[in-house]
Amino acid sequence: MLKLAFIGVGYVGLVTGTCMAELGMEVTCIDISKDKIDKLNLGIIPIYELGLEELVLKNLKSNRLSFTTDMKSVVEECDVIFITVGTPQGSDGSADLSYVEQAVVEIAKYMNRYKVIVDKSTVPVGTGEMVKSKIEAELKARGVEYDFDVVSNPEFLREGTAIGDFMNPDRIILGVESKRSAEVMKKIYEKVLIKGVPLLLTNLETAELIKYSANAFLASKISYINELTELCESIGADIRAVSKGIGMDKRIGSAFLNAGPGYGGSCFPKDTAALIKISDAAGCKLSIVDAVIRANAKQKERMFKKITKAFGDISNKVIAVLGVTFKADTDDIRESPAVSLINNLLNSGARLRVYDPGISELVFINNEESRNNLYICNNEYEAAEGAEALVIATEWSQFKKLDLKAIKHKMTNTWFFDLRNLYSPVEVTKAGLNYIGNGRNNIVSIIYTITKDGKEDYEVI
Ligand code: UDX
């Protein structure tokens, strides 16, 4: 049986390694952090991801999954080595490859026979070639010769649904340079491919570009719909119906057309910036991706202005903020639009009562005055206590089911800012609150269908 190694036990390494073990493979995950590895061996998981803890424990118990800091023995024993280290955004926007380079040097140092080295981290186009030449140079310096292949296998895991995304992907992308490595990779993914999942085999550069292009395209969809929110507000249209109306066209598709306060997370902001760097370096200007990034920054800023414009001077006003994470079902606040909103509100002197089911403290607030103006609450109703305005910034499902009358009762004023459009304006207004959505007016739209058995059906949006 093939033995797999994952270098870098971050989000991608841990989820992918665990899922590979679940598929029946023998997997070892390596990290330089001894503390992290010790905890993982005890079944203590460093991130929050639905269903992950259960899978880690199950596969640890069956000995298909193990964690170590011992690079030498793992590289020597394993047939396929996945690089899953972080590629953070460097100060100039390009991806910082220093962790990838370190991993490659270690692999070459201990290589003892044919290995397949798989880039799973999101890396700039050309990294596969760089990995290849670095390994060749290291082997030469060691005075040894071993066959090896480099493969690009980008991941498309969404936080919160990563295990499902791994087990049932829309496609698997492989950049390969030899039949031998393609066969090894097909074997690894056999149990997924057998479900009918298509495998796209191409060269290294194309596979690397597919990852960036996919993320930039999804970010474009979001920025496009977000940019229309302002227009909807000015001309008396409703963004939710616009989204539905265009998304029902199969050529467009309805996914990633939910208007919101801007996209965030560890991928879209970083990958769009990196794609601009890649294209600049190649001398090809990507004006659409450039506009997507600017539209996202504008949307984040617009959310803050929306509150100050409607509500007036916010200094010393108590505002409840529901949601800190960049999206629901995660504890990740990286590039979260809610975080930039919270910072803007605090900098303007507002007093915040914040609640997020995935967050117990706001470590990013380091200024004393802001800290004093911030109170972390245990639930939505506690956050609404004494607040003049309530802002929904993240779409946690529990925020969709608020007892609006109870919220109104707790508040001292009636401003209800629904930045994720979770509520119907009519419903909120009925509860005595002053509804301000994102790209909405007081419009009720209806989807009318005739069902197969001839009955009429109405969906209110
Ligand atoms: C993304 C990609 O989806 C995944 O394939 C890739 O490998 C990693 O990056 P993730 O960052 O976990 O995954 O989150 P995703 O669900 O894609 O959402 C990203 C951001 O877009 C969030 O801030 C989310 O709130 C926002 N978003 C998403 C919208 O504002 N509207 C939408 O319709 C969809």
Coordinates of N, CA and C in Angstrom, one line a residue, residues 304-433:
F304 N -19.6 50.2 6.5 CA -19.4 51.1 7.6 C -20.2 52.5 7.4
K305 N -20.0 53.0 6.1 CA -20.7 54.2 5.8 C -22.2 54.1 5.8
K306 N -22.7 52.9 5.5 CA -24.1 52.7 5.5 C -24.7 52.9 6.9
I307 N -23.9 52.4 7.9 CA -24.3 52.5 9.3 C -24.3 54.0 9.7
T308 N -23.1 54.6 9.4 CA -23.0 56.0 9.9 C -24.0 57.0 9.2
K309 N -24.2 56.7 7.9 CA -25.1 57.5 7.1 C -26.6 57.4 7.7
A310 N -27.0 56.2 7.9 CA -28.4 56.0 8.4 C -28.6 56.5 9.8
F311 N -27.6 56.2 10.6 CA -27.8 56.2 12.1 C -27.2 57.5 12.6
G312 N -26.4 58.2 11.8 CA -25.8 59.5 12.3 C -24.5 59.3 13.0
D313 N -24.2 60.3 13.9 CA -23.0 60.3 14.7 C -23.0 59.0 15.6
I314 N -22.0 58.2 15.5 CA -22.0 56.9 16.2 C -21.1 57.0 17.5
S315 N -20.5 58.1 17.7 CA -19.6 58.2 18.8 C -20.3 58.0 20.1
N316 N -19.9 57.1 21.0 CA -20.5 56.8 22.3 C -21.8 56.0 22.1
K317 N -22.2 55.7 20.9 CA -23.5 55.0 20.7 C -23.2 53.5 20.9
V318 N -24.1 52.8 21.6 CA -24.0 51.3 21.8 C -24.5 50.6 20.5
I319 N -23.6 49.8 20.0 CA -24.0 49.0 18.8 C -23.8 47.5 19.0
A320 N -24.8 46.7 18.7 CA -24.6 45.3 18.8 C -24.1 44.8 17.4
V321 N -23.1 44.0 17.4 CA -22.6 43.4 16.2 C -22.7 41.8 16.3
L322 N -23.5 41.2 15.4 CA -23.6 39.8 15.4 C -22.7 39.2 14.3
G323 N -21.7 38.5 14.6 CA -20.8 37.9 13.7 C -19.4 38.6 13.6
V324 N -18.4 37.8 13.7 CA -17.0 38.3 13.6 C -16.2 37.5 12.5
T325 N -16.6 36.3 12.4 CA -15.8 35.4 11.4 C -16.2 35.8 10.0
F326 N -15.3 35.3 9.1 CA -15.5 35.8 7.7 C -16.7 35.1 7.0
K327 N -17.1 34.0 7.6 CA -18.4 33.4 7.1 C -18.9 32.5 8.3
A328 N -20.0 31.9 8.1 CA -20.6 31.0 9.1 C -19.8 29.7 9.3
D329 N -20.0 29.0 10.4 CA -19.5 27.7 10.7 C -17.9 27.6 10.6
T330 N -17.3 28.6 11.1 CA -15.8 28.6 11.2 C -15.5 29.5 12.4
D331 N -14.2 29.4 12.9 CA -13.7 30.3 13.9 C -12.7 31.2 13.3
D332 N -12.6 31.2 12.0 CA -11.6 32.0 11.2 C -12.0 33.4 11.0
I333 N -11.2 34.4 11.4 CA -11.5 35.8 11.2 C -10.6 36.4 10.2
R334 N -9.7 35.6 9.5 CA -8.8 36.2 8.6 C -9.5 37.0 7.5
E335 N -9.1 38.3 7.3 CA -9.7 39.2 6.3 C -11.2 39.3 6.4
S336 N -11.7 39.0 7.6 CA -13.2 39.1 7.7 C -13.7 40.5 7.5
P337 N -14.7 40.7 6.7 CA -15.3 42.0 6.6 C -15.9 42.5 7.9
A338 N -16.3 41.6 8.8 CA -16.9 42.0 10.1 C -15.8 42.6 10.9
V339 N -14.5 42.1 10.8 CA -13.4 42.6 11.6 C -13.1 44.1 11.1
S340 N -13.2 44.3 9.8 CA -12.9 45.7 9.4 C -14.0 46.6 9.8
L341 N -15.2 46.1 9.8 CA -16.3 46.9 10.3 C -16.2 47.2 11.8
I342 N -15.8 46.2 12.6 CA -15.7 46.4 14.0 C -14.6 47.4 14.3
N343 N -13.5 47.3 13.6 CA -12.4 48.3 13.7 C -12.8 49.7 13.4
N344 N -13.5 49.9 12.3 CA -14.0 51.2 11.9 C -15.0 51.8 12.9
L345 N -15.9 50.9 13.4 CA -16.8 51.4 14.4 C -16.1 51.8 15.7
L346 N -15.2 51.0 16.1 CA -14.5 51.4 17.4 C -13.6 52.6 17.2
N347 N -13.0 52.8 16.0 CA -12.2 54.0 15.7 C -13.0 55.2 15.7
S348 N -14.3 55.1 15.4 CA -15.2 56.2 15.4 C -15.9 56.5 16.8
G349 N -15.4 55.7 17.8 CA -15.9 55.9 19.1 C -17.1 55.2 19.6
A350 N -17.6 54.3 18.7 CA -18.8 53.5 19.1 C -18.5 52.5 20.2
R351 N -19.5 52.2 21.0 CA -19.3 51.1 22.0 C -20.0 49.9 21.5
L352 N -19.2 48.8 21.4 CA -19.7 47.6 20.8 C -20.0 46.5 21.7
R353 N -21.2 45.8 21.4 CA -21.5 44.6 22.1 C -21.5 43.5 21.0
V354 N -20.5 42.6 21.1 CA -20.3 41.7 20.0 C -20.6 40.3 20.4
Y355 N -21.2 39.5 19.4 CA -21.4 38.1 19.7 C -21.2 37.3 18.4
D356 N -20.4 36.2 18.6 CA -20.2 35.3 17.5 C -20.1 33.9 18.1
P357 N -20.9 32.9 17.6 CA -20.8 31.6 18.2 C -19.4 30.9 18.1
G358 N -18.6 31.4 17.2 CA -17.3 30.7 17.1 C -16.1 31.5 17.7
I359 N -16.4 32.6 18.4 CA -15.4 33.5 18.9 C -15.6 33.8 20.4
S360 N -14.5 33.7 21.2 CA -14.7 34.1 22.6 C -13.9 35.3 23.0
E361 N -13.0 35.8 22.1 CA -12.2 37.0 22.4 C -11.8 37.6 21.0
L362 N -11.6 38.9 21.1 CA -11.1 39.6 19.9 C -9.7 40.1 20.1
V363 N -8.8 39.2 19.7 CA -7.3 39.4 19.9 C -6.8 40.6 19.0
F364 N -7.5 40.9 17.9 CA -7.0 41.9 17.0 C -7.1 43.3 17.6
I365 N -7.9 43.5 18.6 CA -8.1 44.8 19.2 C -6.9 45.1 20.2
N366 N -6.0 45.9 19.8 CA -4.9 46.1 20.8 C -4.8 47.5 21.3
N367 N -5.7 48.3 20.9 CA -5.7 49.7 21.5 C -6.6 49.8 22.8
E368 N -6.0 50.3 23.8 CA -6.7 50.4 25.1 C -8.1 50.9 25.1
E369 N -8.2 52.1 24.4 CA -9.5 52.7 24.4 C -10.6 51.8 23.7
S370 N -10.2 51.2 22.6 CA -11.1 50.4 21.9 C -11.5 49.2 22.7
R371 N -10.5 48.6 23.4 CA -10.8 47.5 24.3 C -11.8 47.8 25.3
N372 N -11.7 49.1 25.9 CA -12.7 49.5 26.9 C -14.1 49.7 26.3
N373 N -14.1 49.9 25.0 CA -15.4 50.1 24.3 C -16.0 48.9 23.7
L374 N -15.4 47.7 24.1 CA -15.8 46.5 23.5 C -16.3 45.5 24.6
Y375 N -17.5 44.9 24.4 CA -17.9 43.9 25.3 C -18.3 42.6 24.5
I376 N -17.7 41.5 24.9 CA -18.0 40.3 24.2 C -19.2 39.6 24.9
C377 N -20.2 39.3 24.1 CA -21.4 38.7 24.7 C -21.6 37.2 24.5
N378 N -22.5 36.6 25.3 CA -22.7 35.2 25.2 C -23.8 34.7 24.2
N379 N -24.6 35.7 23.8 CA -25.7 35.3 22.9 C -26.2 36.6 22.2
E380 N -27.1 36.5 21.3 CA -27.6 37.6 20.5 C -28.4 38.6 21.3
Y381 N -29.1 38.0 22.3 CA -30.0 38.9 23.1 C -29.2 39.7 24.1
E382 N -28.1 39.1 24.6 CA -27.2 39.8 25.5 C -26.6 41.0 24.7
A383 N -26.2 40.7 23.5 CA -25.6 41.7 22.6 C -26.6 42.9 22.4
A384 N -27.8 42.6 22.2 CA -28.8 43.6 21.9 C -29.2 44.5 23.1
E385 N -28.8 44.0 24.3 CA -29.2 44.7 25.5 C -28.7 46.2 25.5
G386 N -29.6 47.1 25.5 CA -29.2 48.6 25.6 C -28.6 49.1 24.3
A387 N -28.6 48.3 23.2 CA -28.0 48.8 21.9 C -29.0 49.7 21.2
E388 N -28.4 50.7 20.5 CA -29.3 51.5 19.7 C -29.4 51.0 18.2
A389 N -28.4 50.2 17.9 CA -28.4 49.6 16.5 C -27.9 48.1 16.7
L390 N -28.4 47.3 15.8 CA -27.9 45.9 15.7 C -27.5 45.7 14.3
V391 N -26.3 45.1 14.1 CA -25.7 44.8 12.8 C -25.5 43.3 12.6
I392 N -26.0 42.7 11.6 CA -25.7 41.3 11.3 C -24.6 41.3 10.3
A393 N -23.4 40.8 10.7 CA -22.3 40.9 9.8 C -21.9 39.5 9.2
T394 N -22.3 38.4 9.9 CA -21.9 37.0 9.4 C -23.2 36.2 9.4
E395 N -23.3 35.3 8.4 CA -24.6 34.6 8.2 C -24.7 33.3 9.0
W396 N -24.3 33.3 10.3 CA -24.5 32.1 11.1 C -26.0 31.7 11.1
S397 N -26.4 30.4 11.0 CA -27.8 30.0 10.8 C -28.6 30.5 12.0
Q398 N -28.0 30.5 13.2 CA -28.8 30.9 14.4 C -29.2 32.4 14.3
F399 N -28.5 33.2 13.5 CA -28.8 34.6 13.3 C -30.1 34.8 12.4
K400 N -30.4 33.7 11.7 CA -31.6 33.8 10.8 C -32.9 33.5 11.6
K401 N -32.7 33.1 12.8 CA -33.9 32.7 13.6 C -34.1 33.5 14.8
L402 N -33.7 34.8 14.8 CA -33.8 35.6 16.0 C -35.3 35.9 16.3
D403 N -35.6 36.0 17.6 CA -36.9 36.4 18.1 C -36.9 37.9 18.0
L404 N -37.4 38.5 16.9 CA -37.2 39.9 16.6 C -37.9 40.8 17.7
K405 N -39.0 40.3 18.2 CA -39.7 41.1 19.2 C -38.8 41.2 20.5
A406 N -38.2 40.0 20.8 CA -37.3 40.0 22.0 C -36.1 40.9 21.8
I407 N -35.6 40.9 20.6 CA -34.4 41.8 20.3 C -34.9 43.2 20.4
K408 N -36.0 43.6 19.8 CA -36.5 45.0 19.9 C -36.7 45.4 21.4
H409 N -37.2 44.5 22.2 CA -37.5 44.7 23.6 C -36.2 45.1 24.3
K410 N -35.1 44.4 23.9 CA -33.8 44.6 24.6 C -33.1 46.0 24.2
M411 N -33.4 46.4 23.0 CA -32.7 47.6 22.4 C -33.3 48.9 22.9
T412 N -32.5 50.0 22.8 CA -33.0 51.3 23.2 C -33.4 52.1 22.0
N413 N -33.0 51.6 20.8 CA -33.4 52.3 19.6 C -33.7 51.2 18.6
T414 N -34.1 51.5 17.3 CA -34.6 50.5 16.5 C -33.8 50.1 15.2
W415 N -32.6 50.5 15.1 CA -31.8 50.3 13.9 C -31.4 48.9 13.7
F416 N -31.8 48.3 12.6 CA -31.5 46.9 12.3 C -30.8 46.8 11.0
F417 N -29.5 46.6 11.0 CA -28.7 46.5 9.8 C -28.4 45.1 9.4
D418 N -29.0 44.6 8.3 CA -28.9 43.2 7.9 C -27.9 43.2 6.7
L419 N -26.6 43.1 7.0 CA -25.6 43.2 5.9 C -25.6 41.9 5.0
R420 N -26.2 40.8 5.5 CA -26.2 39.6 4.8 C -27.6 39.3 4.2
N421 N -28.5 40.2 4.3 CA -29.9 40.0 3.8 C -30.5 38.7 4.3
L422 N -30.5 38.5 5.6 CA -31.0 37.3 6.1 C -32.5 37.4 6.3
Y423 N -33.0 38.6 6.5 CA -34.4 38.8 6.8 C -35.2 39.5 5.7
S424 N -36.6 39.3 5.8 CA -37.4 40.1 4.8 C -37.7 41.4 5.5
P425 N -37.6 42.5 4.8 CA -37.8 43.8 5.4 C -39.1 43.9 6.1
V426 N -40.1 43.3 5.5 CA -41.5 43.3 6.0 C -41.5 42.7 7.4
E427 N -40.9 41.5 7.6 CA -40.9 40.8 8.9 C -40.2 41.7 10.0
V428 N -39.1 42.3 9.6 CA -38.4 43.1 10.6 C -39.2 44.4 11.0
T429 N -39.7 45.0 9.9 CA -40.5 46.2 10.2 C -41.7 45.9 11.1
K430 N -42.3 44.7 10.8 CA -43.5 44.3 11.7 C -43.1 44.2 13.1
A431 N -41.9 43.8 13.4 CA -41.4 43.7 14.8 C -41.1 45.1 15.4
G432 N -41.3 46.1 14.7 CA -41.1 47.5 15.2 C -39.6 48.0 15.0
L433 N -38.9 47.3 14.2 CA -37.5 47.6 14.0 C -37.3 48.4 12.6

